[in-house]
Short mmCIF file of C-alpha atoms in Angstrom, two decimals:
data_model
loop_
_atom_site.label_atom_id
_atom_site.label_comp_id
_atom_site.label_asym_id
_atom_site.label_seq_id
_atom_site.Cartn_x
_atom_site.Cartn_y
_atom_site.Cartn_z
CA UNK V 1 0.83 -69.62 55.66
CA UNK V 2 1.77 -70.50 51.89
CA UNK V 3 -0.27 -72.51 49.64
CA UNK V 4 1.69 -75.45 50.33
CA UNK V 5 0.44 -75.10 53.65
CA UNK V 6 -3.19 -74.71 52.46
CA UNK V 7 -2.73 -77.60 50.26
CA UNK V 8 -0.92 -79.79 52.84
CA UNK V 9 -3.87 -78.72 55.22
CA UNK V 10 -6.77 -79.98 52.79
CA UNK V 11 -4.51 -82.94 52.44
CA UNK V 12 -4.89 -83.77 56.71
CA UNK V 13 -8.48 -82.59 56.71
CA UNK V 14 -9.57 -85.65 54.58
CA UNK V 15 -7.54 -87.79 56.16
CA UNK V 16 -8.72 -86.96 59.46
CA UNK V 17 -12.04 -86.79 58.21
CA UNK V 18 -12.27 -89.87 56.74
CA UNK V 19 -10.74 -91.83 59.84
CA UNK V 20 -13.20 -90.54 62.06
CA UNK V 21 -16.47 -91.11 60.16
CA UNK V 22 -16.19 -94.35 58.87
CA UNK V 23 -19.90 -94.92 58.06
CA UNK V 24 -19.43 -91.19 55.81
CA UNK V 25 -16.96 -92.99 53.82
CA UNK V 26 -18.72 -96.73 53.47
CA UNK V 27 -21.98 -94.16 52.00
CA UNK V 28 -19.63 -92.32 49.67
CA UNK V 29 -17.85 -95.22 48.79
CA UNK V 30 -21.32 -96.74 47.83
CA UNK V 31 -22.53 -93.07 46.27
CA UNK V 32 -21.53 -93.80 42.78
CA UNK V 33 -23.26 -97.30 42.19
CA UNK V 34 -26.33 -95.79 43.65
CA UNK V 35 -26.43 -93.05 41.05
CA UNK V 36 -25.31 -95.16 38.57
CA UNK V 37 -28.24 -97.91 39.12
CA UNK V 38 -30.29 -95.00 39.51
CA UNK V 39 -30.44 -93.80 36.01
CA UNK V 40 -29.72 -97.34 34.35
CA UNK V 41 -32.80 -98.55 36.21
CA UNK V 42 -34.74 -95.27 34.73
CA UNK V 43 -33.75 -96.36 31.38
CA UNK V 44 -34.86 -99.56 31.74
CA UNK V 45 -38.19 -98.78 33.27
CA UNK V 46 -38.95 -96.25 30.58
CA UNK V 47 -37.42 -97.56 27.67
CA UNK V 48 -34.28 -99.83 26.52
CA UNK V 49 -30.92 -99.64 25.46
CA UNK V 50 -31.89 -99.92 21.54
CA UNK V 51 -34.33 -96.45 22.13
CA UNK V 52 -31.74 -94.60 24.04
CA UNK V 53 -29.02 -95.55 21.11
CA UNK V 54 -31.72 -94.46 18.20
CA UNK V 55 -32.51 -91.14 20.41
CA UNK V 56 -28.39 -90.50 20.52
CA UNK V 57 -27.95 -91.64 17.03
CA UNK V 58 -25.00 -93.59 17.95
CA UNK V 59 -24.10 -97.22 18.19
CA UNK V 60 -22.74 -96.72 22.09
CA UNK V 61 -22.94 -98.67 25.09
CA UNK V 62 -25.67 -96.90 27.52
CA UNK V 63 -23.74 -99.03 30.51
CA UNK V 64 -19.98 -97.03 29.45
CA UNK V 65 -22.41 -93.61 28.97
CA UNK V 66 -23.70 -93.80 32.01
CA UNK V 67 -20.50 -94.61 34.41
CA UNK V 68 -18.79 -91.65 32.42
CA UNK V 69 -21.78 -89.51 33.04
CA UNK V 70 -22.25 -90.97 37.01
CA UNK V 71 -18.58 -90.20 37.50
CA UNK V 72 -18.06 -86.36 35.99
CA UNK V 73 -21.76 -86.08 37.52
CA UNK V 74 -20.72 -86.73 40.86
CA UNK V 75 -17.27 -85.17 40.95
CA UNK V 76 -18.67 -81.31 39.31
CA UNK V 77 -21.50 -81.96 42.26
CA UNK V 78 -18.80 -82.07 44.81
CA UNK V 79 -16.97 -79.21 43.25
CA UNK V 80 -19.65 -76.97 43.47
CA UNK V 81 -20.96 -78.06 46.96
CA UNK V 82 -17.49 -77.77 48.75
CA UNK V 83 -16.38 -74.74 47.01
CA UNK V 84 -19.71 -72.81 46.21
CA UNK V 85 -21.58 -73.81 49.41
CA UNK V 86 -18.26 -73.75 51.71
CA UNK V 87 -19.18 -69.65 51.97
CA UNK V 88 -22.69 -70.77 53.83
CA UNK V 89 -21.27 -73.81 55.78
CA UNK V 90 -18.52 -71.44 57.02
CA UNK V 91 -21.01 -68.63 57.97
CA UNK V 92 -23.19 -71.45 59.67
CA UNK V 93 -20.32 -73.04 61.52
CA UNK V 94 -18.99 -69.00 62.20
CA UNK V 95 -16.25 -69.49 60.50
CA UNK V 96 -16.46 -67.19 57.95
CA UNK V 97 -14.84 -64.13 59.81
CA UNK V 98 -11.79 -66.41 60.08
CA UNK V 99 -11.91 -66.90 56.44
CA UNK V 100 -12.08 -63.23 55.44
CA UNK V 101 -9.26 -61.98 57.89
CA UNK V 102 -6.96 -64.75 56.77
CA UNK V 103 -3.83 -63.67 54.86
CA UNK V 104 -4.89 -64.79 51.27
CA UNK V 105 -7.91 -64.65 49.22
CA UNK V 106 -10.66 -66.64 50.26
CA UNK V 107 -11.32 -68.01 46.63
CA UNK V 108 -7.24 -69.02 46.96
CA UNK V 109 -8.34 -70.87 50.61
CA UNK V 110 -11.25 -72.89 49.29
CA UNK V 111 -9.60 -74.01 45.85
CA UNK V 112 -6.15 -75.11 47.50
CA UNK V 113 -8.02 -76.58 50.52
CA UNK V 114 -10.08 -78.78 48.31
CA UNK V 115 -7.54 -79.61 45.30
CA UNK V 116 -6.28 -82.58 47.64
CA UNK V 117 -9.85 -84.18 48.03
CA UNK V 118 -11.25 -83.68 44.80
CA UNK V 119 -8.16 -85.54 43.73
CA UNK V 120 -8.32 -88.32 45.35
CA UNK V 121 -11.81 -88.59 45.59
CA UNK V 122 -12.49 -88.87 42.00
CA UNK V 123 -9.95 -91.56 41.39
CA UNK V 124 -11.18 -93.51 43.99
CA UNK V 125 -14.51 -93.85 42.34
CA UNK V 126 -12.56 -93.96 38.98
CA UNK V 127 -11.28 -97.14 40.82
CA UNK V 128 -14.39 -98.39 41.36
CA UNK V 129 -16.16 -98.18 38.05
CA UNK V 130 -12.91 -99.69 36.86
CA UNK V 131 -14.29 -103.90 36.99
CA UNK V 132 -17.59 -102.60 35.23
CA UNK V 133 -15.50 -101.15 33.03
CA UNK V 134 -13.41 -104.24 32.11
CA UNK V 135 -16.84 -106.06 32.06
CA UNK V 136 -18.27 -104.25 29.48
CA UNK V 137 -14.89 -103.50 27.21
CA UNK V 138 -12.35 -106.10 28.81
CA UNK V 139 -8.85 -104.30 28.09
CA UNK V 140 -10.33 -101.81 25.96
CA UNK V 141 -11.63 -100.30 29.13
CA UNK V 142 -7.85 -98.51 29.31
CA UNK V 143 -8.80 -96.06 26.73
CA UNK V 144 -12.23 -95.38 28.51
CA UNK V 145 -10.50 -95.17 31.66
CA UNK V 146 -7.58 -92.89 30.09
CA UNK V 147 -10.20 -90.37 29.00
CA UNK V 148 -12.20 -90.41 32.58
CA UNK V 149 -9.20 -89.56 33.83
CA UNK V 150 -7.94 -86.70 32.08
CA UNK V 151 -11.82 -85.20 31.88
CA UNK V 152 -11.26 -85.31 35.41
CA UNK V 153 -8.31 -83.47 35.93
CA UNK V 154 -9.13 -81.03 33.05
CA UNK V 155 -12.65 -80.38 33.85
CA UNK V 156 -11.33 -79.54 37.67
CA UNK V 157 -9.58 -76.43 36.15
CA UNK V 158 -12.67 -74.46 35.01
CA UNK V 159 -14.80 -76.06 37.43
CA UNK V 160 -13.13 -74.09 40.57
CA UNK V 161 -12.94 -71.03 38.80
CA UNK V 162 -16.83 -71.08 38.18
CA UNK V 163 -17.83 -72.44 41.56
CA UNK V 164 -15.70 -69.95 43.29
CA UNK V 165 -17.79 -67.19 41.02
CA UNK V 166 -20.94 -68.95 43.07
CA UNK V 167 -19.30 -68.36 46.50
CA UNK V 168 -18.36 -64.82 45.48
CA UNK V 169 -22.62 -64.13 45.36
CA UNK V 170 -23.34 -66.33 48.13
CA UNK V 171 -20.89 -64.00 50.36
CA UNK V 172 -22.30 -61.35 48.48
CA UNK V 173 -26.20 -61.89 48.83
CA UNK V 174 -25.59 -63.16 52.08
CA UNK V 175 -28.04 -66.31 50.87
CA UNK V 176 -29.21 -69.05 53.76
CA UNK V 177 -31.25 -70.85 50.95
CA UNK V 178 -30.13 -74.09 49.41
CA UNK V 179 -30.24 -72.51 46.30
CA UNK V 180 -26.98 -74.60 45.66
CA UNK V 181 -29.40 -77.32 45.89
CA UNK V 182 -31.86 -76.82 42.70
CA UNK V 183 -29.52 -75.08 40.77
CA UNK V 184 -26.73 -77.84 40.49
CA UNK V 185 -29.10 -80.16 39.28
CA UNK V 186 -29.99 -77.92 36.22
CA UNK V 187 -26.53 -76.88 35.52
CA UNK V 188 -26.06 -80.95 35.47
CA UNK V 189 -29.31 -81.49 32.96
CA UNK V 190 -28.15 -78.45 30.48
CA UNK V 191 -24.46 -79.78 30.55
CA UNK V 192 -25.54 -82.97 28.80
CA UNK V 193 -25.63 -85.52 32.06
CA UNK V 194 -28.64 -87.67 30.88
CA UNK V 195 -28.10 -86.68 26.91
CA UNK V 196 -25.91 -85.57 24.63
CA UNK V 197 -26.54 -81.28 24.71
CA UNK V 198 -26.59 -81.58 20.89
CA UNK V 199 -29.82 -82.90 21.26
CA UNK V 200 -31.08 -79.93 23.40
CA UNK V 201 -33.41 -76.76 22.27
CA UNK V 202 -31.43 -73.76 20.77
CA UNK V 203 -31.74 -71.83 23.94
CA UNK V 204 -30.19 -74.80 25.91
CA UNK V 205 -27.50 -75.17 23.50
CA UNK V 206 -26.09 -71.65 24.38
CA UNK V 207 -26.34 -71.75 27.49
CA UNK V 208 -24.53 -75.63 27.26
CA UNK V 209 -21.93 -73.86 25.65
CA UNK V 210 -21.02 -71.56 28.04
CA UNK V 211 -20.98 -74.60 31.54
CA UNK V 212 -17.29 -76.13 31.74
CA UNK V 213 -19.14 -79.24 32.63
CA UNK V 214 -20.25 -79.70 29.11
CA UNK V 215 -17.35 -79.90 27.90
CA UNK V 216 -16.09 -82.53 31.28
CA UNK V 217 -18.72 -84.74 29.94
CA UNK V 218 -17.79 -84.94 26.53
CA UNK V 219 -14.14 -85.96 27.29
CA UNK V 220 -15.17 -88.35 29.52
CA UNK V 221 -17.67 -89.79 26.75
CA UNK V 222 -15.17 -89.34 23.74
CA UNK V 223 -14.58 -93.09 23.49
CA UNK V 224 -17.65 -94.33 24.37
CA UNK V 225 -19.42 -92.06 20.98
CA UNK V 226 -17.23 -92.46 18.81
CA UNK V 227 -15.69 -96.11 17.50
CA UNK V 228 -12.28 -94.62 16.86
CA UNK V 229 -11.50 -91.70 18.70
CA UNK V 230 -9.01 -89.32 17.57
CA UNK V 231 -6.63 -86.89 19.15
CA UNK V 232 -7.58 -84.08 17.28
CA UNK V 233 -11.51 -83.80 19.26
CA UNK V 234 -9.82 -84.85 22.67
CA UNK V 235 -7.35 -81.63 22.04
CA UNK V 236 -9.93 -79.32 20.79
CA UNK V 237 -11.52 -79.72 24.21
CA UNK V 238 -8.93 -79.88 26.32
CA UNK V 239 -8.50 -76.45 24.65
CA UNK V 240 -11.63 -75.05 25.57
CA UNK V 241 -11.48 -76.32 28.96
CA UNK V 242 -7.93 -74.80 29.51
CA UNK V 243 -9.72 -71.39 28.21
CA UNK V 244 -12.46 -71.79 30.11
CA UNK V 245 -9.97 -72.15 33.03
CA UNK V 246 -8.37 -69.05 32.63
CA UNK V 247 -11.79 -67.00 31.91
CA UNK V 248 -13.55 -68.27 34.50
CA UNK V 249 -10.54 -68.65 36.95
CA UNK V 250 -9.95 -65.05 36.12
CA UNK V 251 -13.58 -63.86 36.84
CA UNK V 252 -13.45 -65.55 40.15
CA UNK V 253 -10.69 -63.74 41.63
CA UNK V 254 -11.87 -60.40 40.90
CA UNK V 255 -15.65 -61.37 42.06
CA UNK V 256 -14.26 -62.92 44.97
CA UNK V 257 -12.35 -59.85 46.09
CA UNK V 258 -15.28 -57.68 45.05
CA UNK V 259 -17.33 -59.66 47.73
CA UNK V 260 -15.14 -59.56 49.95
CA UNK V 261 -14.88 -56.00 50.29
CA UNK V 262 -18.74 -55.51 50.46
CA UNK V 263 -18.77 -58.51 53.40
CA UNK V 264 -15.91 -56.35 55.81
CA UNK V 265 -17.94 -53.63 55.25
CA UNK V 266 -21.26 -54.58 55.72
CA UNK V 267 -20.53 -56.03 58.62
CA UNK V 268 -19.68 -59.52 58.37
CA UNK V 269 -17.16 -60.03 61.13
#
């Protein structure tokens, strides 16, 4: 089987997926809203829209900071949940020794298996947040939009890389804990999801620095901080999201091997 194969099969999975569990799809389809008035309503409760501009020290729109923050916020979650947890739903489902034996790597089977999805997904609720969009901006929404999109295609890069270094230890620890579950929301807080990481502690500024979504979140936000974006910041992290790619992309592969030798011999199949 080639990747084109693996690709084309994460490509049928959805599909399939999708047209048998309709209700799924109506509660994903309603997922981002839900966030979305989550944190707005939050805001409101505990402050207002002139506090959380003075706290940012920027004239921006909390509504446009939010809805780029919802969306990179709920497409990193799905990232690491169907790459990083696929190693314990595949050992719950007994799957896993299928996984291992298979001809490639089983970092290469989760990342082409889910390229399709993530994909499409994220556009989809792209789509969505489009009519708030033009709401709040009218046609000046296209630039918003233009950087959503390209935070989401360029924060995918690093993003599998460093989720497939989470399913290396998962295979490795052999973990039946959701620790999946507490630790992506802190890698969301210290990545700047609720506020800007430049307003963070020292010690959560490093480790900010070193989280791809970081710099996802600051793409997606470029036009909504600053009045007149320029290429030269959008570049500069596109740069250090296409190094981050190949670092942690890199690590992966090697960790991911590594783990897979210590599962065949440990006894995992």
């Amino acid at each position: 089987m080639g990747l084109a194969s693996l690709f084309k099969s994460g490509i049928f999975l959805d599909l399939y997926f999708v047209k048998n569990n309709r209700a799924n799809l109506l509660a994903f389809l309603l997922w981002p809203y839900l966030m979305l008035s989550l944190v707005l309503g939050a805001g409101l409760l505990f402050g207002s829209a002139q506090s959380f501009r003075t706290n940012v020290g920027s004239d921006v729109d909390p509504v446009i900071f939010f809805v780029s923050s919802t969306l990179i916020a709920s497409t990193s979650l799905s990232v690491m949940w169907d790459v990083g947890g696929s190693v314990l739903l595949h050992r719950w489902a007994g799957t896993l020794p299928y996984v291992l034996l298979a001809p490639h790597r089983t970092s290469t089977i989760l990342v082409m298996s889910y390229v399709p999805r993530y994909i499409f997904w994220s556009f989809v609720q792209l789509a969505e947040f489009l009519p708030l969009l033009f709401w709040r901006k009218g046609t000046g929404m296209l630039l918003d939009a233009g950087f959503m999109a390209a935070a989401i295609l360029m924060g995918m890069l690093p993003l599998l890389g460093f989720s497939a270094i989470f399913a290396s230890l998962l295979l490795m620890v052999k973990e039946e804990s959701n620790i999946l579950s507490w630790l992506n929301p802190v890698i969301l807080i210290l990545s700047g999801a609720f506020y800007p990481s430049y307003l963070f502690p020292l010690w959560a500024r490093v480790i900010s620095q070193l989280l791809p979504t970081t710099y996802t979140f600051e793409l997606a936000r470029l036009s909504a901080l600053l009045s007149t974006p320029v290429l030269r910041e959008a570049l500069t992290i596109m740069g250090v999201l296409l190094g981050m790619a190949a670092l942690y992309n890199a690590l992966s592969y090697a960790a991911m091997g590594e783990a897979e030798r210590r599962a065949l011999g440990g006894g995992s199949i």
